[in-house]
JSON list of C-alpha atoms in Angstrom, two decimals:
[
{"chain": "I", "resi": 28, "resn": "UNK", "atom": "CA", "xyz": [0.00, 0.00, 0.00]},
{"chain": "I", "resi": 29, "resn": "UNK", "atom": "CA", "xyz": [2.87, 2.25, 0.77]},
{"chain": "I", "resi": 30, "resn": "UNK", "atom": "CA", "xyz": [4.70, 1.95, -2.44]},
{"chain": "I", "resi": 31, "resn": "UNK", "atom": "CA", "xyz": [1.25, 2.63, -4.27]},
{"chain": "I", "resi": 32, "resn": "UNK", "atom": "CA", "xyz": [0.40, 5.34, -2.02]},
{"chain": "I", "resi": 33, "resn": "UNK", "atom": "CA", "xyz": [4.06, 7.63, -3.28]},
{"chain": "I", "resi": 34, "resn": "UNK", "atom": "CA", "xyz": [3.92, 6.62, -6.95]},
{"chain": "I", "resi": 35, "resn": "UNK", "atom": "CA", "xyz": [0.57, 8.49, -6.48]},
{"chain": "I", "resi": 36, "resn": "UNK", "atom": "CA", "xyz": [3.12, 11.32, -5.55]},
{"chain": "I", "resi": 37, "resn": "UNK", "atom": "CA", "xyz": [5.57, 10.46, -7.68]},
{"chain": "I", "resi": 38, "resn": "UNK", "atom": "CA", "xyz": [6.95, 13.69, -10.20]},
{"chain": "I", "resi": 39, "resn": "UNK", "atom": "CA", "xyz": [6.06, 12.37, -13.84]},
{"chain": "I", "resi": 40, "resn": "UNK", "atom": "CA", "xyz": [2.68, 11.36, -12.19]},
{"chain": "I", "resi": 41, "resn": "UNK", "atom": "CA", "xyz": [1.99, 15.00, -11.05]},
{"chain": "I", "resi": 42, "resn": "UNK", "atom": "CA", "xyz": [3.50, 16.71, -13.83]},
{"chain": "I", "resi": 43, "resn": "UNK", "atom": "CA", "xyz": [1.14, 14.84, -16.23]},
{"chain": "I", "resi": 44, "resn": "UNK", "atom": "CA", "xyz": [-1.98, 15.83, -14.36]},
{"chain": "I", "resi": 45, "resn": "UNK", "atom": "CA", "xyz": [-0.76, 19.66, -13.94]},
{"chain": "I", "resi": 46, "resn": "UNK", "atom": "CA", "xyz": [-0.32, 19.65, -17.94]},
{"chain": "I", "resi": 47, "resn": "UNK", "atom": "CA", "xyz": [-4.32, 18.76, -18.16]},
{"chain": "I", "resi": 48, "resn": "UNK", "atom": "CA", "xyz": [-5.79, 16.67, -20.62]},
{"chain": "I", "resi": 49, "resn": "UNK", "atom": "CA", "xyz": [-5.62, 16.96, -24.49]},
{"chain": "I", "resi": 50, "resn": "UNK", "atom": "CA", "xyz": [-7.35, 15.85, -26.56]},
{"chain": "I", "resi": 51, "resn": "UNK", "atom": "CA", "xyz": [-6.61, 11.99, -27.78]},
{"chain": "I", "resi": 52, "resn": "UNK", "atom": "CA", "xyz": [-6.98, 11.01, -31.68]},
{"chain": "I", "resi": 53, "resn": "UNK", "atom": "CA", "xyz": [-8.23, 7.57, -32.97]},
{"chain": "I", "resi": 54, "resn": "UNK", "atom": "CA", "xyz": [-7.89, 5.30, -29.33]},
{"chain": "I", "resi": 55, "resn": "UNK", "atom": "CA", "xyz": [-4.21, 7.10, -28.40]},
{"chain": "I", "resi": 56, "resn": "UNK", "atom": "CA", "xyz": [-3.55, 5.80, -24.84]},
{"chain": "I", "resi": 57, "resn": "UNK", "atom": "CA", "xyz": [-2.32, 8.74, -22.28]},
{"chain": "I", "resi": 58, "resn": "UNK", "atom": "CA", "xyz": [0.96, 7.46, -20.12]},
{"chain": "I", "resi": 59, "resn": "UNK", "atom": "CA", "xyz": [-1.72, 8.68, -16.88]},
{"chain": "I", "resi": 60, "resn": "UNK", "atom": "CA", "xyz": [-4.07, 5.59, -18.29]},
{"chain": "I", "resi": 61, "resn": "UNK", "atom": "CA", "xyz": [-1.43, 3.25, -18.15]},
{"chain": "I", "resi": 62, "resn": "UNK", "atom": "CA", "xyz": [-0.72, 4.56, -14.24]},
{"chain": "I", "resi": 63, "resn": "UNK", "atom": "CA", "xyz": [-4.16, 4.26, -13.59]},
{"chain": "I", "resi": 64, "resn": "UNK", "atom": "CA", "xyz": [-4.30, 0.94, -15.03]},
{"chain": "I", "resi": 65, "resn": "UNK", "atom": "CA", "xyz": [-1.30, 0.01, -13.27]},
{"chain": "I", "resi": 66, "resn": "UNK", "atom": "CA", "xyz": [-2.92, 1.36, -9.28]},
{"chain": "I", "resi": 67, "resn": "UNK", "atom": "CA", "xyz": [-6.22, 0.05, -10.56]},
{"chain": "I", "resi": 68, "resn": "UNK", "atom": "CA", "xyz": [-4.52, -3.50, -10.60]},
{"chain": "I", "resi": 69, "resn": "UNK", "atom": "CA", "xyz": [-2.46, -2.89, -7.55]},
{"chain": "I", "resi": 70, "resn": "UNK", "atom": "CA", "xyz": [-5.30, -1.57, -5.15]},
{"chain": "I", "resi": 71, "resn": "UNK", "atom": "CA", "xyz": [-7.41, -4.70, -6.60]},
{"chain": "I", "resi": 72, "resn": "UNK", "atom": "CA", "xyz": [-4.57, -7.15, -5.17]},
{"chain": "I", "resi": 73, "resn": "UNK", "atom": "CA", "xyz": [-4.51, -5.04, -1.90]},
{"chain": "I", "resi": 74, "resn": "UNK", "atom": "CA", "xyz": [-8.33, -5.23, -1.62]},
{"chain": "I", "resi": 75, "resn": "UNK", "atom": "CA", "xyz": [-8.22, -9.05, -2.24]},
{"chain": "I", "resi": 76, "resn": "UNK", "atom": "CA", "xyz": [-5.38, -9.48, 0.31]},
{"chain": "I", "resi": 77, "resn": "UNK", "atom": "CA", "xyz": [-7.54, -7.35, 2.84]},
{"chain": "I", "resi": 78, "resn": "UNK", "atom": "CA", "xyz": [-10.29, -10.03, 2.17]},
{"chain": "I", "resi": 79, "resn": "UNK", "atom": "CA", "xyz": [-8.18, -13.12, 2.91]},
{"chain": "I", "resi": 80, "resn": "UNK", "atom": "CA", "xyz": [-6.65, -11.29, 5.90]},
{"chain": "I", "resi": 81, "resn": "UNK", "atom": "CA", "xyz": [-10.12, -10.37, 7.63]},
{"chain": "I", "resi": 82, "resn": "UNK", "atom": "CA", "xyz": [-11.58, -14.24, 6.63]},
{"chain": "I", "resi": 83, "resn": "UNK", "atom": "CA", "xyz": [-8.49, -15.95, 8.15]},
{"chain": "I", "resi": 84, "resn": "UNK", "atom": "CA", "xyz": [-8.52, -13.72, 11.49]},
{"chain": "I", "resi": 85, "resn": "UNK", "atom": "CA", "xyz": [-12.41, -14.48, 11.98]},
{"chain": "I", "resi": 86, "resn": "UNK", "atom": "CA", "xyz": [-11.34, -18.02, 11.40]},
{"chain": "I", "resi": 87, "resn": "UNK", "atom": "CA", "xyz": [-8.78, -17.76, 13.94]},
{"chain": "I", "resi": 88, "resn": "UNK", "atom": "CA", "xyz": [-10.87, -16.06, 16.51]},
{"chain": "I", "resi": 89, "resn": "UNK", "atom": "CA", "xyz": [-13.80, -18.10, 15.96]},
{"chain": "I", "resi": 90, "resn": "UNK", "atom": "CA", "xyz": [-11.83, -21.31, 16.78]},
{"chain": "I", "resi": 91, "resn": "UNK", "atom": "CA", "xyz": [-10.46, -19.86, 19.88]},
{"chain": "I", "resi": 92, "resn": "UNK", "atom": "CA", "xyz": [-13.90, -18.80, 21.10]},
{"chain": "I", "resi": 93, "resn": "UNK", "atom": "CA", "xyz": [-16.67, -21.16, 22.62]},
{"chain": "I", "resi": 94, "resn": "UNK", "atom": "CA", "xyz": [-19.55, -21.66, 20.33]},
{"chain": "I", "resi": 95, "resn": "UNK", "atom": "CA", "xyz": [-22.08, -19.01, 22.08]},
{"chain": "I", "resi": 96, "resn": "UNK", "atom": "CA", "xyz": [-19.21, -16.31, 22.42]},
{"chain": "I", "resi": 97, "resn": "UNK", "atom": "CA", "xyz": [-18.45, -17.16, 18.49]},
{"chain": "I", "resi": 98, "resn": "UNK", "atom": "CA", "xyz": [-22.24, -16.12, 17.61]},
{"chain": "I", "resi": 99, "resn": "UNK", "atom": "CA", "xyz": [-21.98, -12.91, 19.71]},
{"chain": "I", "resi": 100, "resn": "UNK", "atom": "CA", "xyz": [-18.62, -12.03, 18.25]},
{"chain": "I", "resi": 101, "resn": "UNK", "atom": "CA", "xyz": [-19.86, -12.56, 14.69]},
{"chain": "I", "resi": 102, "resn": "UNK", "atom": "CA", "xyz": [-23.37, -10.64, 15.45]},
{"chain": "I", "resi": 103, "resn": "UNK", "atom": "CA", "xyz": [-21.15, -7.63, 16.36]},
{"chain": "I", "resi": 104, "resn": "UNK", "atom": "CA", "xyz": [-18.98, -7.73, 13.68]},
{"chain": "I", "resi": 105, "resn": "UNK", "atom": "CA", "xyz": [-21.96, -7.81, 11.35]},
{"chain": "I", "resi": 106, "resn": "UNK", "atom": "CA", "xyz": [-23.82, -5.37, 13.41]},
{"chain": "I", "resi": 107, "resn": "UNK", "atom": "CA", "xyz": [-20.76, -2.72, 13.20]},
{"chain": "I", "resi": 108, "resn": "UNK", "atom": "CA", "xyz": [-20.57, -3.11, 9.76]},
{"chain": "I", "resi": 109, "resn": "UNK", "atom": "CA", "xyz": [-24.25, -2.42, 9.14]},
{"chain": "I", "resi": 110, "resn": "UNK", "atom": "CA", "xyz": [-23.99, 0.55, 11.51]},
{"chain": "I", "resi": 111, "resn": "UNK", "atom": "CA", "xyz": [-20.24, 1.61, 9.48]},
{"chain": "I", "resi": 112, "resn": "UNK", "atom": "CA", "xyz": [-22.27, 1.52, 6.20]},
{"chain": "I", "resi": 113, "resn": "UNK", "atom": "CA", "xyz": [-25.49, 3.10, 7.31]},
{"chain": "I", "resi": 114, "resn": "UNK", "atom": "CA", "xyz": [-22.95, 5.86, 8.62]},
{"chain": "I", "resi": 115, "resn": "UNK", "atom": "CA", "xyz": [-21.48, 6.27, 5.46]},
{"chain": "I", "resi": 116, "resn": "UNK", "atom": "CA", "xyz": [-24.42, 6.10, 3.52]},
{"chain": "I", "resi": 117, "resn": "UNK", "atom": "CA", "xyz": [-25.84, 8.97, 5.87]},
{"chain": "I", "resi": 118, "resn": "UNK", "atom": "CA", "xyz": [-22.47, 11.22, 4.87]},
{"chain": "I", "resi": 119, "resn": "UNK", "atom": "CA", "xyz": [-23.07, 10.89, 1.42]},
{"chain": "I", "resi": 120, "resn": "UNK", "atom": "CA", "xyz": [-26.65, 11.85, 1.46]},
{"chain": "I", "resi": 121, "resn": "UNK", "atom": "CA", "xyz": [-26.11, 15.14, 3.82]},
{"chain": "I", "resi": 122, "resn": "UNK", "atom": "CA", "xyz": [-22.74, 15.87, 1.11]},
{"chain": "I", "resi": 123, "resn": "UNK", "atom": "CA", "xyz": [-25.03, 15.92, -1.80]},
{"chain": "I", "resi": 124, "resn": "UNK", "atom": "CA", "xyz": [-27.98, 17.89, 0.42]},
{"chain": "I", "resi": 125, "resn": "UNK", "atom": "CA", "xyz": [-25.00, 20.84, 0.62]},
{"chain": "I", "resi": 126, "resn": "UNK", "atom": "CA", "xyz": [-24.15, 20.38, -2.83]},
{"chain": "I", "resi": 127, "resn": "UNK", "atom": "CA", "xyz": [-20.71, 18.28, -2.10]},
{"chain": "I", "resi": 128, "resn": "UNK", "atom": "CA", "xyz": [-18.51, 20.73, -0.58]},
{"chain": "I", "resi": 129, "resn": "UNK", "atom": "CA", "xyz": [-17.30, 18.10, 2.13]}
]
């Protein structure tokens, strides 16, 4: 994540998105599209490897954990995600009420 997070910052990154856009002619490809392409691919892996992480630690922590104390755990976890995404989803509606200035 790090080394994608300062090719973000990285000069010939910046210096292409200070020059703006031109105009492209019959399917030219712009170096920032093969960047893009490239963090695209790069935050996919991260996201994937994010995914195995979380499913192995509940694995983990469920086998530690007694049956009953396994259903609680898991209820909370699913209950703070509802409540993270209801929270989020609540952000985004109050952004667009003020016309997205957040």
């Amino acid at each position: 994540m790090n080394n994608i997070q300062e090719s973000v910052a990285a000069p010939p990154l910046l210096e292409i998105l200070r020059c703006g856009h031109e105009r492209l002619v019959d399917g030219e490809i712009r170096e920032e599209d093969n960047m893009f392409a490239e963090w695209r691919s790069a935050l996919e892996s991260v996201v994937a490897n994010v995914d195995t992480l979380r499913t192995n630690t509940t694995l983990k922590v469920v086998e530690i954990l007694s049956p009953a104390q396994s259903v609680r755990c898991l209820a909370a976890v699913s209950e703070l995600k509802l409540r993270i995404r209801s929270w989020g989803l609540q952000r985004e509606a109050e952004a667009r009420q003020s016309g997205g200035n957040e």
